Amino acid sequence: MASIRQFVGSRTLVHGPRPGACVHNRVVVSTIQRTVCRVAKVEGDVTVEEELLRLRRENELLRQQLALYQQAAAPISIDTPESAVKSQAPTPAAARVETLERPTATKQAAGPEAGILWPQASGGEKFWERAPRTAPAPLDRGAVQEPPVERDANTLHVVHITAEMAPIAKVGGLGDVVTGLAKAAQARGHQVCVMLPFYECLPEEEIKGLKHEMDVEVPKGYRWDGEMRVGPLRTSVYWGLVQGCAVYLLRPADGTNCNLFRGGRIYGGSYNEMEAYLYFCRACLEYLRASNQHPNILQLHDWHAAAAAMLYWEVYNNGASYSRTRIVLTIHNMDNTGIRRKGVRKIVRECRQDEFSFTGVAGELFASIDKALDERTIGHNPERLNLMKGGIVYSNAVTTVSPTYALEVLNGGAAGWLRSTFARPEGLGLAVSPRKPLVVVVSRLVPQKGIHLIKAAIFRTLERGGQFVLLGSGHSDPVFRSLAEGQFKNHPDCRLMIMYSERLAHQIYAAADVVVVPSMFEPCGLTQMIALRYGAVPVVRRTGGLADTVFDVDGPAAAGPRNGYTFDGTDEGSMYGALDRALQLYEQQPGRWAALSCDNMRLDVSWAKSAESYVDVYRSVAAE
């Protein structure tokens, strides 16, 4: 009997008391005690064999009762189904023991004697909305030890800019990724912090050490009498710890009469979400500048933070102190691009150019295809910006939240209409063939520039086995757009870009072997001089400034440095003659072509000589 009591006591110490188990335990112990007492009462007229048989039965009953008690004393998860609780041990028919059952409301009101106390709503609160347990129950892991976390030698200062962070601002997986990644990088020794909007609904009690850090004046656009004006918005920055990670929380300061980030939910408040997150991006960068922080990495999450990349490179990266900061954009969902999608549950506002001015910066700065212009809105009034595209273009690296999703974005159609944006690091999509000469035209598409000769140069180049790229826009757009979307769509050797991009223009100059400038008249002309500086060979019509700067390779040396090919007529045949001679030299005499290219890069095409001439004019008129 003593051994049974010792066993019962040890089990209670290991697992501790359990609500509703105390009544059941007392019944089991009482039954065991009564059974042992009955075993001690042996009648004098019972034979030894009968007594041994009875003792065996009593012993078997004791074992069954002991097994039942062990099951009753073992911890039961709150998620264990009722049927599983009842079936953990069979109840012997001879034993009169109470069984566990789901208590009614009456039993719950009676206290712990009535059974298990199930979670109940109190004051309108739902139990699944209560704060989670702050510390997990201890587990006996034995001798198992966690492997040491690898520490990185060269640590970085990383700042996450995000709309969500678990658990205080979690709507979906975005919040979990931010918290998990920040904590893991911090464990490796990096200096990591998170910048998050200070939503009115945040549970402040879950932010450890919350304190006011500072106020900053953030430039912000306002609508006033139908116009967008820019003025300062005082912004409060708070600091605290969430899951052991430093967090900066930003919101308009008290007394500013601004409702941004107010409401009972993370998304779907009464404010304009596009305005709120554009302001938030500017506020984050302004705080980093004001607090003299220059992180190595700004990691931006989804379209909400994408404008920070655009603003950083165009507004804030204007000094040596910011030169080391690089931008990483993490795409959690390509479907959330910052464009309004009607007919779906989640609607994200499109970003008009004037709406981008909520950042304090005019949206026209980004209204080109190579920046953030939405190609689908070209020709509409006004043309739209796409923040996800802008973030992709202005980031040093773009990541997704899984390797397979990255492949789907690049190759599987997950990028949707942004697939061309992701394809740009692979060039313009032309076949890679170093033996084919690349002939280009970078020009306004107006009659002055010789539209019919530009068109003829396309077909002539392809006939001669070369590749052709056009970059330009103007009154004659329809002619070339028709060719781009028809005959030369997805052509391996021809790309017609009906647009203008200064950055792309310089990349095309750098890649070109031949630059064609067939102008009808050209008072000055800079295209051919830019081509010379990049080592390309110009093919020009000899007129105006073109005749003053380009001298035919096959012409007299006394005319000037022989650096290109010229023609005089306005007909296609005249242009063919000059272009054919250039392509023939490229194909048949590669050594001479390389020398010509190098010589062109050495030519003085600066303003120095022109400035000298103008100074002479200045002096002549000043002496009068």
mmCIF file of N, CA and C in Angstrom, residues 97-220:
data_model
loop_
_atom_site.group_PDB
_atom_site.id
_atom_site.type_symbol
_atom_site.label_atom_id
_atom_site.label_comp_id
_atom_site.label_asym_id
_atom_site.label_seq_id
_atom_site.Cartn_x
_atom_site.Cartn_y
_atom_site.Cartn_z
ATOM 1 N N VAL A 97 -16.298 3.785 -11.297
ATOM 2 C CA VAL A 97 -15.473 4.994 -11.339
ATOM 3 C C VAL A 97 -16.144 6.011 -12.231
ATOM 4 N N GLU A 98 -16.194 7.289 -11.818
ATOM 5 C CA GLU A 98 -16.761 8.343 -12.641
ATOM 6 C C GLU A 98 -15.879 8.574 -13.862
ATOM 7 N N THR A 99 -16.508 8.928 -14.988
ATOM 8 C CA THR A 99 -15.768 9.208 -16.227
ATOM 9 C C THR A 99 -15.818 10.693 -16.534
ATOM 10 N N LEU A 100 -14.788 11.166 -17.332
ATOM 11 C CA LEU A 100 -14.735 12.580 -17.731
ATOM 12 C C LEU A 100 -15.774 12.855 -18.794
ATOM 13 N N GLU A 101 -16.452 13.971 -18.668
ATOM 14 C CA GLU A 101 -17.399 14.383 -19.696
ATOM 15 C C GLU A 101 -17.364 15.899 -19.834
ATOM 16 N N ARG A 102 -17.755 16.398 -21.059
ATOM 17 C CA ARG A 102 -17.741 17.828 -21.276
ATOM 18 C C ARG A 102 -18.745 18.484 -20.337
ATOM 19 N N PRO A 103 -18.317 19.454 -19.542
ATOM 20 C CA PRO A 103 -19.225 20.050 -18.570
ATOM 21 C C PRO A 103 -20.221 20.982 -19.231
ATOM 22 N N THR A 104 -21.381 21.063 -18.629
ATOM 23 C CA THR A 104 -22.395 22.007 -19.084
ATOM 24 C C THR A 104 -22.125 23.352 -18.436
ATOM 25 N N ALA A 105 -22.915 24.371 -18.857
ATOM 26 C CA ALA A 105 -22.745 25.692 -18.273
ATOM 27 C C ALA A 105 -22.992 25.660 -16.772
ATOM 28 N N THR A 106 -23.937 24.778 -16.336
ATOM 29 C CA THR A 106 -24.231 24.665 -14.910
ATOM 30 C C THR A 106 -23.039 24.136 -14.150
ATOM 31 N N LYS A 107 -22.379 23.105 -14.729
ATOM 32 C CA LYS A 107 -21.208 22.527 -14.063
ATOM 33 C C LYS A 107 -20.061 23.527 -14.019
ATOM 34 N N GLN A 108 -19.906 24.318 -15.073
ATOM 35 C CA GLN A 108 -18.815 25.287 -15.073
ATOM 36 C C GLN A 108 -19.025 26.322 -13.978
ATOM 37 N N ALA A 109 -20.262 26.688 -13.778
ATOM 38 C CA ALA A 109 -20.536 27.691 -12.753
ATOM 39 C C ALA A 109 -20.301 27.145 -11.359
ATOM 40 N N ALA A 110 -20.292 25.804 -11.232
ATOM 41 C CA ALA A 110 -20.154 25.188 -9.915
ATOM 42 C C ALA A 110 -18.720 25.173 -9.428
ATOM 43 N N GLY A 111 -17.746 25.551 -10.248
ATOM 44 C CA GLY A 111 -16.368 25.575 -9.808
ATOM 45 C C GLY A 111 -15.598 24.366 -10.268
ATOM 46 N N PRO A 112 -14.346 24.191 -9.807
ATOM 47 C CA PRO A 112 -13.486 23.110 -10.274
ATOM 48 C C PRO A 112 -14.011 21.727 -9.964
ATOM 49 N N GLU A 113 -14.897 21.589 -8.951
ATOM 50 C CA GLU A 113 -15.432 20.278 -8.627
ATOM 51 C C GLU A 113 -16.293 19.733 -9.758
ATOM 52 N N ALA A 114 -16.736 20.606 -10.678
ATOM 53 C CA ALA A 114 -17.663 20.184 -11.718
ATOM 54 C C ALA A 114 -16.965 19.586 -12.929
ATOM 55 N N GLY A 115 -15.663 19.715 -13.067
ATOM 56 C CA GLY A 115 -14.948 19.172 -14.211
ATOM 57 C C GLY A 115 -14.041 20.198 -14.853
ATOM 58 N N ILE A 116 -13.703 19.995 -16.143
ATOM 59 C CA ILE A 116 -12.789 20.888 -16.858
ATOM 60 C C ILE A 116 -13.447 22.236 -17.073
ATOM 61 N N LEU A 117 -12.706 23.321 -16.851
ATOM 62 C CA LEU A 117 -13.204 24.663 -17.097
ATOM 63 C C LEU A 117 -12.779 25.090 -18.500
ATOM 64 N N TRP A 118 -13.722 25.123 -19.421
ATOM 65 C CA TRP A 118 -13.411 25.483 -20.801
ATOM 66 C C TRP A 118 -13.370 27.006 -20.944
ATOM 67 N N PRO A 119 -12.553 27.541 -21.917
ATOM 68 C CA PRO A 119 -12.457 29.003 -22.087
ATOM 69 C C PRO A 119 -13.817 29.602 -22.381
ATOM 70 N N GLN A 120 -14.087 30.714 -21.750
ATOM 71 C CA GLN A 120 -15.356 31.400 -21.931
ATOM 72 C C GLN A 120 -15.108 32.861 -22.289
ATOM 73 N N ALA A 121 -16.016 33.447 -23.065
ATOM 74 C CA ALA A 121 -15.931 34.863 -23.391
ATOM 75 C C ALA A 121 -16.292 35.680 -22.165
ATOM 76 N N SER A 122 -15.584 36.781 -21.958
ATOM 77 C CA SER A 122 -15.879 37.647 -20.829
ATOM 78 C C SER A 122 -15.863 39.082 -21.330
ATOM 79 N N GLY A 123 -16.938 39.804 -21.047
ATOM 80 C CA GLY A 123 -17.017 41.191 -21.468
ATOM 81 C C GLY A 123 -16.996 41.361 -22.976
ATOM 82 N N GLY A 124 -17.525 40.386 -23.717
ATOM 83 C CA GLY A 124 -17.554 40.488 -25.174
ATOM 84 C C GLY A 124 -16.272 40.032 -25.848
ATOM 85 N N GLU A 125 -15.256 39.695 -25.058
ATOM 86 C CA GLU A 125 -13.958 39.278 -25.634
ATOM 87 C C GLU A 125 -14.028 37.811 -26.047
ATOM 88 N N LYS A 126 -13.478 37.506 -27.214
ATOM 89 C CA LYS A 126 -13.389 36.128 -27.684
ATOM 90 C C LYS A 126 -12.044 35.554 -27.243
ATOM 91 N N PHE A 127 -12.074 34.321 -26.753
ATOM 92 C CA PHE A 127 -10.840 33.800 -26.162
ATOM 93 C C PHE A 127 -9.718 33.679 -27.183
ATOM 94 N N TRP A 128 -10.069 33.517 -28.484
ATOM 95 C CA TRP A 128 -8.987 33.389 -29.477
ATOM 96 C C TRP A 128 -8.363 34.737 -29.836
ATOM 97 N N GLU A 129 -8.947 35.821 -29.329
ATOM 98 C CA GLU A 129 -8.381 37.136 -29.564
ATOM 99 C C GLU A 129 -7.542 37.612 -28.386
ATOM 100 N N ARG A 130 -7.461 36.787 -27.339
ATOM 101 C CA ARG A 130 -6.629 37.169 -26.200
ATOM 102 C C ARG A 130 -5.157 37.103 -26.575
ATOM 103 N N ALA A 131 -4.323 37.849 -25.858
ATOM 104 C CA ALA A 131 -2.886 37.831 -26.115
ATOM 105 C C ALA A 131 -2.324 36.438 -25.854
ATOM 106 N N PRO A 132 -1.398 35.979 -26.674
ATOM 107 C CA PRO A 132 -0.824 34.651 -26.462
ATOM 108 C C PRO A 132 0.014 34.608 -25.196
ATOM 109 N N ARG A 133 0.278 33.390 -24.736
ATOM 110 C CA ARG A 133 1.106 33.193 -23.546
ATOM 111 C C ARG A 133 2.473 33.819 -23.769
ATOM 112 N N THR A 134 2.946 34.598 -22.816
ATOM 113 C CA THR A 134 4.219 35.303 -22.990
ATOM 114 C C THR A 134 5.417 34.375 -22.890
ATOM 115 N N ALA A 135 5.293 33.284 -22.125
ATOM 116 C CA ALA A 135 6.405 32.355 -21.972
ATOM 117 C C ALA A 135 5.884 30.932 -22.117
ATOM 118 N N PRO A 136 6.532 30.108 -22.937
ATOM 119 C CA PRO A 136 6.056 28.737 -23.112
ATOM 120 C C PRO A 136 6.324 27.892 -21.880
ATOM 121 N N ALA A 137 5.558 26.816 -21.745
ATOM 122 C CA ALA A 137 5.781 25.884 -20.647
ATOM 123 C C ALA A 137 7.132 25.209 -20.817
ATOM 124 N N PRO A 138 7.858 24.983 -19.715
ATOM 125 C CA PRO A 138 9.183 24.356 -19.837
ATOM 126 C C PRO A 138 9.072 22.926 -20.346
ATOM 127 N N LEU A 139 10.019 22.570 -21.176
ATOM 128 C CA LEU A 139 10.069 21.224 -21.723
ATOM 129 C C LEU A 139 11.345 20.539 -21.270
ATOM 130 N N ASP A 140 11.219 19.261 -20.961
ATOM 131 C CA ASP A 140 12.380 18.475 -20.566
ATOM 132 C C ASP A 140 13.033 17.935 -21.837
ATOM 133 N N ARG A 141 14.080 18.612 -22.292
ATOM 134 C CA ARG A 141 14.742 18.226 -23.540
ATOM 135 C C ARG A 141 15.911 17.283 -23.297
ATOM 136 N N GLY A 142 16.119 16.913 -22.032
ATOM 137 C CA GLY A 142 17.203 15.984 -21.735
ATOM 138 C C GLY A 142 18.559 16.599 -22.051
ATOM 139 N N ALA A 143 19.410 15.816 -22.691
ATOM 140 C CA ALA A 143 20.773 16.264 -22.994
ATOM 141 C C ALA A 143 20.882 16.953 -24.338
ATOM 142 N N VAL A 144 19.746 17.127 -25.060
ATOM 143 C CA VAL A 144 19.786 17.744 -26.387
ATOM 144 C C VAL A 144 20.126 19.222 -26.258
ATOM 145 N N GLN A 145 21.074 19.724 -27.043
ATOM 146 C CA GLN A 145 21.494 21.112 -27.015
ATOM 147 C C GLN A 145 21.313 21.731 -28.392
ATOM 148 N N GLU A 146 20.888 23.006 -28.404
ATOM 149 C CA GLU A 146 20.736 23.702 -29.660
ATOM 150 C C GLU A 146 22.116 23.972 -30.258
ATOM 151 N N PRO A 147 22.272 23.804 -31.594
ATOM 152 C CA PRO A 147 23.567 24.107 -32.198
ATOM 153 C C PRO A 147 23.860 25.588 -32.090
ATOM 154 N N PRO A 148 25.101 25.984 -31.914
ATOM 155 C CA PRO A 148 25.443 27.410 -31.791
ATOM 156 C C PRO A 148 25.132 28.153 -33.080
ATOM 157 N N VAL A 149 24.624 29.394 -32.952
ATOM 158 C CA VAL A 149 24.314 30.221 -34.109
ATOM 159 C C VAL A 149 25.616 30.765 -34.695
ATOM 160 N N GLU A 150 25.758 30.611 -35.999
ATOM 161 C CA GLU A 150 26.955 31.106 -36.674
ATOM 162 C C GLU A 150 26.984 32.626 -36.640
ATOM 163 N N ARG A 151 28.122 33.190 -36.250
ATOM 164 C CA ARG A 151 28.272 34.644 -36.182
ATOM 165 C C ARG A 151 29.098 35.116 -37.372
ATOM 166 N N ASP A 152 28.616 36.158 -38.030
ATOM 167 C CA ASP A 152 29.307 36.687 -39.194
ATOM 168 C C ASP A 152 30.410 37.646 -38.770
ATOM 169 N N ALA A 153 31.514 37.599 -39.512
ATOM 170 C CA ALA A 153 32.659 38.436 -39.172
ATOM 171 C C ALA A 153 32.408 39.902 -39.540
ATOM 172 N N ASN A 154 31.999 40.148 -40.766
ATOM 173 C CA ASN A 154 31.762 41.511 -41.233
ATOM 174 C C ASN A 154 30.280 41.842 -41.077
ATOM 175 N N THR A 155 29.950 42.486 -39.975
ATOM 176 C CA THR A 155 28.548 42.755 -39.681
ATOM 177 C C THR A 155 28.064 43.991 -40.430
ATOM 178 N N LEU A 156 26.753 44.034 -40.646
ATOM 179 C CA LEU A 156 26.121 45.102 -41.405
ATOM 180 C C LEU A 156 25.043 45.784 -40.577
ATOM 181 N N HIS A 157 24.758 47.008 -40.937
ATOM 182 C CA HIS A 157 23.639 47.736 -40.347
ATOM 183 C C HIS A 157 22.483 47.628 -41.332
ATOM 184 N N VAL A 158 21.423 46.917 -40.937
ATOM 185 C CA VAL A 158 20.296 46.628 -41.820
ATOM 186 C C VAL A 158 19.036 47.258 -41.243
ATOM 187 N N VAL A 159 18.305 47.993 -42.085
ATOM 188 C CA VAL A 159 17.051 48.619 -41.682
ATOM 189 C C VAL A 159 15.933 48.084 -42.570
ATOM 190 N N HIS A 160 14.915 47.485 -41.947
ATOM 191 C CA HIS A 160 13.735 47.012 -42.667
ATOM 192 C C HIS A 160 12.677 48.104 -42.658
ATOM 193 N N ILE A 161 12.099 48.397 -43.819
ATOM 194 C CA ILE A 161 10.969 49.313 -43.920
ATOM 195 C C ILE A 161 9.780 48.489 -44.390
ATOM 196 N N THR A 162 8.734 48.441 -43.567
ATOM 197 C CA THR A 162 7.657 47.483 -43.802
ATOM 198 C C THR A 162 6.330 48.012 -43.273
ATOM 199 N N ALA A 163 5.249 47.468 -43.820
ATOM 200 C CA ALA A 163 3.902 47.803 -43.338
ATOM 201 C C ALA A 163 3.431 46.850 -42.257
ATOM 202 N N GLU A 164 4.121 45.700 -42.087
ATOM 203 C CA GLU A 164 3.704 44.698 -41.109
ATOM 204 C C GLU A 164 4.903 44.176 -40.335
ATOM 205 N N MET A 165 4.623 43.728 -39.111
ATOM 206 C CA MET A 165 5.621 43.046 -38.295
ATOM 207 C C MET A 165 4.890 42.218 -37.245
ATOM 208 N N ALA A 166 5.142 40.928 -37.222
ATOM 209 C CA ALA A 166 4.503 40.060 -36.238
ATOM 210 C C ALA A 166 5.188 40.218 -34.880
ATOM 211 N N PRO A 167 4.461 40.127 -33.770
ATOM 212 C CA PRO A 167 3.015 39.881 -33.709
ATOM 213 C C PRO A 167 2.180 41.156 -33.603
ATOM 214 N N ILE A 168 2.808 42.326 -33.503
ATOM 215 C CA ILE A 168 2.041 43.532 -33.183
ATOM 216 C C ILE A 168 1.277 44.085 -34.382
ATOM 217 N N ALA A 169 1.757 43.833 -35.602
ATOM 218 C CA ALA A 169 1.088 44.356 -36.805
ATOM 219 C C ALA A 169 1.104 43.281 -37.871
ATOM 220 N N LYS A 170 0.422 42.183 -37.600
ATOM 221 C CA LYS A 170 0.434 41.027 -38.492
ATOM 222 C C LYS A 170 -0.930 40.853 -39.140
ATOM 223 N N VAL A 171 -0.913 40.858 -40.482
ATOM 224 C CA VAL A 171 -2.110 40.561 -41.244
ATOM 225 C C VAL A 171 -1.933 39.270 -42.028
ATOM 226 N N GLY A 172 -0.732 39.068 -42.551
ATOM 227 C CA GLY A 172 -0.425 37.858 -43.313
ATOM 228 C C GLY A 172 1.014 37.437 -43.089
ATOM 229 N N GLY A 173 1.533 36.686 -44.061
ATOM 230 C CA GLY A 173 2.889 36.175 -43.942
ATOM 231 C C GLY A 173 3.955 37.246 -43.964
ATOM 232 N N LEU A 174 3.632 38.420 -44.514
ATOM 233 C CA LEU A 174 4.601 39.515 -44.554
ATOM 234 C C LEU A 174 5.138 39.833 -43.171
ATOM 235 N N GLY A 175 4.245 39.925 -42.195
ATOM 236 C CA GLY A 175 4.679 40.243 -40.839
ATOM 237 C C GLY A 175 5.571 39.184 -40.240
ATOM 238 N N ASP A 176 5.275 37.908 -40.503
ATOM 239 C CA ASP A 176 6.106 36.819 -39.988
ATOM 240 C C ASP A 176 7.494 36.835 -40.608
ATOM 241 N N VAL A 177 7.564 37.093 -41.916
ATOM 242 C CA VAL A 177 8.856 37.106 -42.604
ATOM 243 C C VAL A 177 9.742 38.212 -42.047
ATOM 244 N N VAL A 178 9.185 39.397 -41.859
ATOM 245 C CA VAL A 178 9.977 40.522 -41.359
ATOM 246 C C VAL A 178 10.565 40.213 -39.994
ATOM 247 N N THR A 179 9.726 39.728 -39.080
ATOM 248 C CA THR A 179 10.207 39.438 -37.728
ATOM 249 C C THR A 179 11.220 38.305 -37.724
ATOM 250 N N GLY A 180 10.903 37.223 -38.431
ATOM 251 C CA GLY A 180 11.819 36.082 -38.454
ATOM 252 C C GLY A 180 13.158 36.424 -39.058
ATOM 253 N N LEU A 181 13.145 37.149 -40.171
ATOM 254 C CA LEU A 181 14.401 37.500 -40.826
ATOM 255 C C LEU A 181 15.218 38.469 -39.993
ATOM 256 N N ALA A 182 14.541 39.449 -39.392
ATOM 257 C CA ALA A 182 15.256 40.425 -38.571
ATOM 258 C C ALA A 182 15.919 39.760 -37.369
ATOM 259 N N LYS A 183 15.195 38.873 -36.694
ATOM 260 C CA LYS A 183 15.755 38.194 -35.523
ATOM 261 C C LYS A 183 16.906 37.280 -35.904
ATOM 262 N N ALA A 184 16.769 36.566 -37.035
ATOM 263 C CA ALA A 184 17.818 35.642 -37.448
ATOM 264 C C ALA A 184 19.087 36.385 -37.825
ATOM 265 N N ALA A 185 18.961 37.487 -38.547
ATOM 266 C CA ALA A 185 20.143 38.276 -38.914
ATOM 267 C C ALA A 185 20.779 38.904 -37.687
ATOM 268 N N GLN A 186 19.956 39.326 -36.734
ATOM 269 C CA GLN A 186 20.475 39.893 -35.493
ATOM 270 C C GLN A 186 21.244 38.855 -34.699
ATOM 271 N N ALA A 187 20.752 37.608 -34.707
ATOM 272 C CA ALA A 187 21.442 36.532 -33.993
ATOM 273 C C ALA A 187 22.812 36.243 -34.603
ATOM 274 N N ARG A 188 22.991 36.567 -35.877
ATOM 275 C CA ARG A 188 24.287 36.370 -36.535
ATOM 276 C C ARG A 188 25.249 37.530 -36.283
ATOM 277 N N GLY A 189 24.810 38.516 -35.497
ATOM 278 C CA GLY A 189 25.695 39.604 -35.109
ATOM 279 C C GLY A 189 25.459 40.910 -35.821
ATOM 280 N N HIS A 190 24.483 40.980 -36.726
ATOM 281 C CA HIS A 190 24.249 42.206 -37.472
ATOM 282 C C HIS A 190 23.389 43.179 -36.668
ATOM 283 N N GLN A 191 23.548 44.456 -36.946
ATOM 284 C CA GLN A 191 22.742 45.484 -36.311
ATOM 285 C C GLN A 191 21.476 45.663 -37.139
ATOM 286 N N VAL A 192 20.345 45.249 -36.588
ATOM 287 C CA VAL A 192 19.098 45.201 -37.345
ATOM 288 C C VAL A 192 18.016 45.986 -36.608
ATOM 289 N N CYS A 193 17.238 46.746 -37.356
ATOM 290 C CA CYS A 193 16.066 47.404 -36.792
ATOM 291 C C CYS A 193 14.958 47.413 -37.832
ATOM 292 N N VAL A 194 13.743 47.626 -37.380
ATOM 293 C CA VAL A 194 12.564 47.627 -38.240
ATOM 294 C C VAL A 194 11.880 48.978 -38.116
ATOM 295 N N MET A 195 11.470 49.544 -39.250
ATOM 296 C CA MET A 195 10.712 50.794 -39.260
ATOM 297 C C MET A 195 9.284 50.469 -39.688
ATOM 298 N N LEU A 196 8.311 50.863 -38.864
ATOM 299 C CA LEU A 196 6.923 50.437 -39.009
ATOM 300 C C LEU A 196 6.000 51.618 -38.730
ATOM 301 N N PRO A 197 4.894 51.720 -39.458
ATOM 302 C CA PRO A 197 3.929 52.767 -39.095
ATOM 303 C C PRO A 197 3.392 52.537 -37.684
ATOM 304 N N PHE A 198 3.205 53.594 -36.948
ATOM 305 C CA PHE A 198 2.625 53.482 -35.599
ATOM 306 C C PHE A 198 1.104 53.532 -35.758
ATOM 307 N N TYR A 199 0.549 52.367 -36.146
ATOM 308 C CA TYR A 199 -0.897 52.268 -36.300
ATOM 309 C C TYR A 199 -1.571 52.523 -34.954
ATOM 310 N N GLU A 200 -2.720 53.148 -34.995
ATOM 311 C CA GLU A 200 -3.447 53.427 -33.768
ATOM 312 C C GLU A 200 -3.857 52.151 -33.051
ATOM 313 N N CYS A 201 -4.026 51.045 -33.798
ATOM 314 C CA CYS A 201 -4.493 49.796 -33.204
ATOM 315 C C CYS A 201 -3.372 48.928 -32.657
ATOM 316 N N LEU A 202 -2.125 49.382 -32.683
ATOM 317 C CA LEU A 202 -1.032 48.542 -32.181
ATOM 318 C C LEU A 202 -1.187 48.299 -30.680
ATOM 319 N N PRO A 203 -0.939 47.071 -30.214
ATOM 320 C CA PRO A 203 -0.986 46.786 -28.776
ATOM 321 C C PRO A 203 0.294 47.287 -28.092
ATOM 322 N N GLU A 204 0.258 48.472 -27.538
ATOM 323 C CA GLU A 204 1.461 49.086 -26.977
ATOM 324 C C GLU A 204 2.050 48.276 -25.829
ATOM 325 N N GLU A 205 1.203 47.495 -25.142
ATOM 326 C CA GLU A 205 1.722 46.698 -24.025
ATOM 327 C C GLU A 205 2.666 45.601 -24.487
ATOM 328 N N GLU A 206 2.625 45.263 -25.775
ATOM 329 C CA GLU A 206 3.517 44.239 -26.293
ATOM 330 C C GLU A 206 4.815 44.815 -26.854
ATOM 331 N N ILE A 207 4.990 46.122 -26.735
ATOM 332 C CA ILE A 207 6.226 46.788 -27.181
ATOM 333 C C ILE A 207 7.035 47.135 -25.946
ATOM 334 N N LYS A 208 8.124 46.457 -25.759
ATOM 335 C CA LYS A 208 8.924 46.617 -24.551
ATOM 336 C C LYS A 208 9.735 47.914 -24.612
ATOM 337 N N GLY A 209 9.689 48.664 -23.524
ATOM 338 C CA GLY A 209 10.505 49.881 -23.429
ATOM 339 C C GLY A 209 10.090 50.976 -24.380
ATOM 340 N N LEU A 210 8.814 51.032 -24.754
ATOM 341 C CA LEU A 210 8.353 52.026 -25.718
ATOM 342 C C LEU A 210 8.623 53.433 -25.196
ATOM 343 N N LYS A 211 9.262 54.244 -26.051
ATOM 344 C CA LYS A 211 9.581 55.622 -25.649
ATOM 345 C C LYS A 211 9.618 56.518 -26.874
ATOM 346 N N HIS A 212 9.386 57.801 -26.639
ATOM 347 C CA HIS A 212 9.455 58.792 -27.717
ATOM 348 C C HIS A 212 10.919 59.076 -28.039
ATOM 349 N N GLU A 213 11.265 58.938 -29.299
ATOM 350 C CA GLU A 213 12.652 59.127 -29.720
ATOM 351 C C GLU A 213 12.916 60.579 -30.113
ATOM 352 N N MET A 214 12.157 61.087 -31.071
ATOM 353 C CA MET A 214 12.331 62.465 -31.529
ATOM 354 C C MET A 214 11.208 62.815 -32.495
ATOM 355 N N ASP A 215 11.069 64.097 -32.791
ATOM 356 C CA ASP A 215 10.163 64.571 -33.823
ATOM 357 C C ASP A 215 10.980 65.096 -34.997
ATOM 358 N N VAL A 216 10.484 64.850 -36.206
ATOM 359 C CA VAL A 216 11.156 65.349 -37.401
ATOM 360 C C VAL A 216 10.114 66.016 -38.297
ATOM 361 N N GLU A 217 10.567 66.982 -39.079
ATOM 362 C CA GLU A 217 9.707 67.647 -40.049
ATOM 363 C C GLU A 217 9.853 66.921 -41.381
ATOM 364 N N VAL A 218 8.758 66.332 -41.854
ATOM 365 C CA VAL A 218 8.778 65.532 -43.077
ATOM 366 C C VAL A 218 8.078 66.295 -44.199
ATOM 367 N N PRO A 219 8.754 66.538 -45.337
ATOM 368 C CA PRO A 219 8.076 67.184 -46.465
ATOM 369 C C PRO A 219 6.918 66.327 -46.954
ATOM 370 N N LYS A 220 5.784 66.929 -47.167
ATOM 371 C CA LYS A 220 4.600 66.181 -47.581
ATOM 372 C C LYS A 220 3.723 67.034 -48.485
#
